[in-house]
Amino acid sequence: MMRITYKFGDRSRKNLETCHEDLQKVLNLAISRSKVDFGISEGHRPVERQYRLYLKGASKIDGYKRKGKHNYFPSLAADIYIYHPDKTMRGKIDYDEVHLSYVSGVIDACAVELYECGKIKHLIRWGGNWDSDGIIKFDQSFQDMPHHEIIEP
């Protein structure tokens, strides 16, 4: 069986370049290991966009009174989506929780590996398991399954 190795497209690479170096290392390793292709939908986020998301209820942070991790430069967070070349399939799975959970597990494993080898200084937290207790989604007060952010170890 042939092993497919994925890599980021131009838009994902451009978005990833706005992120903290540790996030770049983790996500670049994760895309090379994942059996599910994914892209980076957002790294750095201007405060004006953050505020619009806040008004829509898509964020608990307004960007003005309190900065979100996306609002720093370089960004301390990245959002992902699941990619498939067939646009019909892509529309079904781009933010599917099963696919996002799988990729997030790969991202977490890559972060731990790089951290333990001393190649990065921060671990990564996922918006589907904010408290990192292994209970995905059900004990979270706010869901952000595409979101990955740097945390202090």
mmCIF file of C-alpha atoms in Angstrom:
data_model
loop_
_atom_site.group_PDB
_atom_site.id
_atom_site.type_symbol
_atom_site.label_atom_id
_atom_site.label_comp_id
_atom_site.label_asym_id
_atom_site.label_seq_id
_atom_site.Cartn_x
_atom_site.Cartn_y
_atom_site.Cartn_z
ATOM 1 C CA MET A 1 0.000 0.000 0.000
ATOM 2 C CA MET A 2 1.367 3.393 -0.967
ATOM 3 C CA ARG A 3 1.596 5.985 1.813
ATOM 4 C CA ILE A 4 0.383 9.433 0.794
ATOM 5 C CA THR A 5 2.311 12.298 2.337
ATOM 6 C CA TYR A 6 0.394 15.547 2.417
ATOM 7 C CA LYS A 7 1.790 19.051 2.311
ATOM 8 C CA PHE A 8 0.246 22.472 2.712
ATOM 9 C CA GLY A 9 -0.972 24.457 -0.272
ATOM 10 C CA ASP A 10 -0.030 28.080 -0.891
ATOM 11 C CA ARG A 11 -2.883 29.603 1.129
ATOM 12 C CA SER A 12 -2.268 27.337 4.114
ATOM 13 C CA ARG A 13 1.478 28.042 4.036
ATOM 14 C CA LYS A 14 0.777 31.786 3.907
ATOM 15 C CA ASN A 15 -1.592 31.536 6.900
ATOM 16 C CA LEU A 16 0.858 29.347 8.811
ATOM 17 C CA GLU A 17 3.681 31.860 8.253
ATOM 18 C CA THR A 18 1.730 34.319 10.447
ATOM 19 C CA CYS A 19 1.946 31.882 13.383
ATOM 20 C CA HIS A 20 4.446 31.404 16.191
ATOM 21 C CA GLU A 21 7.461 29.301 15.221
ATOM 22 C CA ASP A 22 6.415 26.445 17.549
ATOM 23 C CA LEU A 23 3.009 26.191 15.850
ATOM 24 C CA GLN A 24 4.707 26.171 12.458
ATOM 25 C CA LYS A 25 6.967 23.282 13.484
ATOM 26 C CA VAL A 26 4.123 21.260 14.972
ATOM 27 C CA LEU A 27 1.718 21.747 12.078
ATOM 28 C CA ASN A 28 4.372 21.069 9.436
ATOM 29 C CA LEU A 29 5.235 17.786 11.134
ATOM 30 C CA ALA A 30 1.551 16.904 11.592
ATOM 31 C CA ILE A 31 0.665 17.412 7.908
ATOM 32 C CA SER A 32 3.485 15.047 6.926
ATOM 33 C CA ARG A 33 2.192 12.332 9.278
ATOM 34 C CA SER A 34 -1.576 12.685 9.073
ATOM 35 C CA LYS A 35 -3.615 10.218 7.038
ATOM 36 C CA VAL A 36 -6.233 12.970 6.664
ATOM 37 C CA ASP A 37 -5.292 16.031 4.636
ATOM 38 C CA PHE A 38 -5.879 19.398 6.271
ATOM 39 C CA GLY A 39 -5.189 23.071 5.736
ATOM 40 C CA ILE A 40 -4.694 26.189 7.820
ATOM 41 C CA SER A 41 -7.704 28.483 7.552
ATOM 42 C CA GLU A 42 -6.361 31.190 9.831
ATOM 43 C CA GLY A 43 -3.329 32.186 11.840
ATOM 44 C CA HIS A 44 -3.065 35.880 12.686
ATOM 45 C CA ARG A 45 -6.460 37.563 12.969
ATOM 46 C CA PRO A 46 -6.912 41.346 12.927
ATOM 47 C CA VAL A 47 -8.811 42.750 15.927
ATOM 48 C CA GLU A 48 -11.637 43.989 13.665
ATOM 49 C CA ARG A 49 -12.297 40.417 12.449
ATOM 50 C CA GLN A 50 -12.073 39.145 16.025
ATOM 51 C CA TYR A 51 -14.742 41.624 17.058
ATOM 52 C CA ARG A 52 -17.061 40.542 14.219
ATOM 53 C CA LEU A 53 -16.697 36.909 15.337
ATOM 54 C CA TYR A 54 -17.446 37.962 18.898
ATOM 55 C CA LEU A 55 -20.634 39.751 17.817
ATOM 56 C CA LYS A 56 -21.764 36.606 15.945
ATOM 57 C CA GLY A 57 -21.138 34.437 19.028
ATOM 58 C CA ALA A 58 -18.311 32.543 17.346
ATOM 59 C CA SER A 59 -15.792 33.782 19.932
ATOM 60 C CA LYS A 60 -15.915 34.672 23.612
ATOM 61 C CA ILE A 61 -13.128 37.234 23.128
ATOM 62 C CA ASP A 62 -13.819 40.629 21.558
ATOM 63 C CA GLY A 63 -10.232 41.508 20.627
ATOM 64 C CA TYR A 64 -10.450 44.993 22.155
ATOM 65 C CA LYS A 65 -11.002 44.496 25.877
ATOM 66 C CA ARG A 66 -9.167 41.212 25.719
ATOM 67 C CA LYS A 67 -6.892 39.914 22.973
ATOM 68 C CA GLY A 68 -7.340 36.430 21.617
ATOM 69 C CA LYS A 69 -4.404 34.183 20.771
ATOM 70 C CA HIS A 70 -5.043 34.859 17.062
ATOM 71 C CA ASN A 71 -4.683 38.614 17.637
ATOM 72 C CA TYR A 72 -0.962 38.489 18.434
ATOM 73 C CA PHE A 73 1.719 38.645 15.786
ATOM 74 C CA PRO A 74 3.021 36.121 15.374
ATOM 75 C CA SER A 75 -0.252 34.389 16.123
ATOM 76 C CA LEU A 76 -0.352 32.087 19.134
ATOM 77 C CA ALA A 77 -3.172 30.087 17.503
ATOM 78 C CA ALA A 78 -4.096 28.445 14.217
ATOM 79 C CA ASP A 79 -7.401 27.153 12.899
ATOM 80 C CA ILE A 80 -7.522 24.130 10.625
ATOM 81 C CA TYR A 81 -10.009 22.608 8.202
ATOM 82 C CA ILE A 82 -10.132 19.202 6.569
ATOM 83 C CA TYR A 83 -9.178 19.234 2.903
ATOM 84 C CA HIS A 84 -10.333 16.954 0.097
ATOM 85 C CA PRO A 85 -9.718 17.627 -3.607
ATOM 86 C CA ASP A 86 -13.317 16.679 -4.503
ATOM 87 C CA LYS A 87 -15.312 19.830 -3.692
ATOM 88 C CA THR A 88 -18.483 17.832 -3.014
ATOM 89 C CA MET A 89 -16.690 15.727 -0.413
ATOM 90 C CA ARG A 90 -14.818 18.758 0.945
ATOM 91 C CA GLY A 91 -18.109 20.512 1.668
ATOM 92 C CA LYS A 92 -19.201 17.527 3.765
ATOM 93 C CA ILE A 93 -16.033 17.050 5.814
ATOM 94 C CA ASP A 94 -14.231 20.409 6.036
ATOM 95 C CA TYR A 95 -15.307 20.949 9.657
ATOM 96 C CA ASP A 96 -16.544 17.447 10.479
ATOM 97 C CA GLU A 97 -15.896 16.660 14.159
ATOM 98 C CA VAL A 98 -14.632 13.114 13.507
ATOM 99 C CA HIS A 99 -12.031 14.290 11.008
ATOM 100 C CA LEU A 100 -11.034 17.297 13.133
ATOM 101 C CA SER A 101 -10.647 15.014 16.170
ATOM 102 C CA TYR A 102 -8.360 12.647 14.258
ATOM 103 C CA VAL A 103 -6.139 15.449 12.954
ATOM 104 C CA SER A 104 -6.083 17.125 16.369
ATOM 105 C CA GLY A 105 -4.778 13.882 17.882
ATOM 106 C CA VAL A 106 -1.968 13.855 15.315
ATOM 107 C CA ILE A 107 -1.202 17.515 16.074
ATOM 108 C CA ASP A 108 -1.107 16.827 19.819
ATOM 109 C CA ALA A 109 1.211 13.823 19.384
ATOM 110 C CA CYS A 110 3.557 15.863 17.179
ATOM 111 C CA ALA A 111 3.599 18.710 19.720
ATOM 112 C CA VAL A 112 4.477 16.355 22.579
ATOM 113 C CA GLU A 113 7.220 14.718 20.507
ATOM 114 C CA LEU A 114 8.798 18.039 19.498
ATOM 115 C CA TYR A 115 8.494 19.406 23.041
ATOM 116 C CA GLU A 116 10.120 16.348 24.603
ATOM 117 C CA CYS A 117 12.966 16.540 22.055
ATOM 118 C CA GLY A 118 13.494 20.212 22.921
ATOM 119 C CA LYS A 119 12.602 21.403 19.424
ATOM 120 C CA ILE A 120 9.728 23.590 20.656
ATOM 121 C CA LYS A 121 9.188 25.471 23.923
ATOM 122 C CA HIS A 122 5.379 25.226 24.170
ATOM 123 C CA LEU A 123 2.723 22.548 24.078
ATOM 124 C CA ILE A 124 -0.497 22.897 22.097
ATOM 125 C CA ARG A 125 -4.073 22.971 23.397
ATOM 126 C CA TRP A 126 -7.077 22.073 21.233
ATOM 127 C CA GLY A 127 -10.487 23.756 21.251
ATOM 128 C CA GLY A 128 -12.301 20.407 21.363
ATOM 129 C CA ASN A 129 -10.606 19.495 24.646
ATOM 130 C CA TRP A 130 -9.640 22.776 26.326
ATOM 131 C CA ASP A 131 -8.841 21.162 29.667
ATOM 132 C CA SER A 132 -6.838 18.321 28.050
ATOM 133 C CA ASP A 133 -8.597 15.725 30.208
ATOM 134 C CA GLY A 134 -9.304 13.318 27.342
ATOM 135 C CA ILE A 135 -13.042 14.039 27.301
ATOM 136 C CA ILE A 136 -13.663 15.516 23.883
ATOM 137 C CA LYS A 137 -16.494 17.987 23.415
ATOM 138 C CA PHE A 138 -18.915 16.815 26.132
ATOM 139 C CA ASP A 139 -17.404 18.686 29.095
ATOM 140 C CA GLN A 140 -16.495 21.850 27.223
ATOM 141 C CA SER A 141 -18.483 25.033 27.769
ATOM 142 C CA PHE A 142 -17.322 26.447 24.414
ATOM 143 C CA GLN A 143 -16.525 24.406 21.311
ATOM 144 C CA ASP A 144 -13.860 25.445 18.831
ATOM 145 C CA MET A 145 -12.872 22.180 17.175
ATOM 146 C CA PRO A 146 -10.707 23.735 14.394
ATOM 147 C CA HIS A 147 -8.665 25.768 16.946
ATOM 148 C CA HIS A 148 -5.150 24.945 18.211
ATOM 149 C CA GLU A 149 -3.175 27.270 20.475
ATOM 150 C CA ILE A 150 0.116 27.533 22.287
ATOM 151 C CA ILE A 151 0.078 27.002 26.051
ATOM 152 C CA GLU A 152 2.793 27.350 28.616
ATOM 153 C CA PRO A 153 4.097 23.929 29.740
#
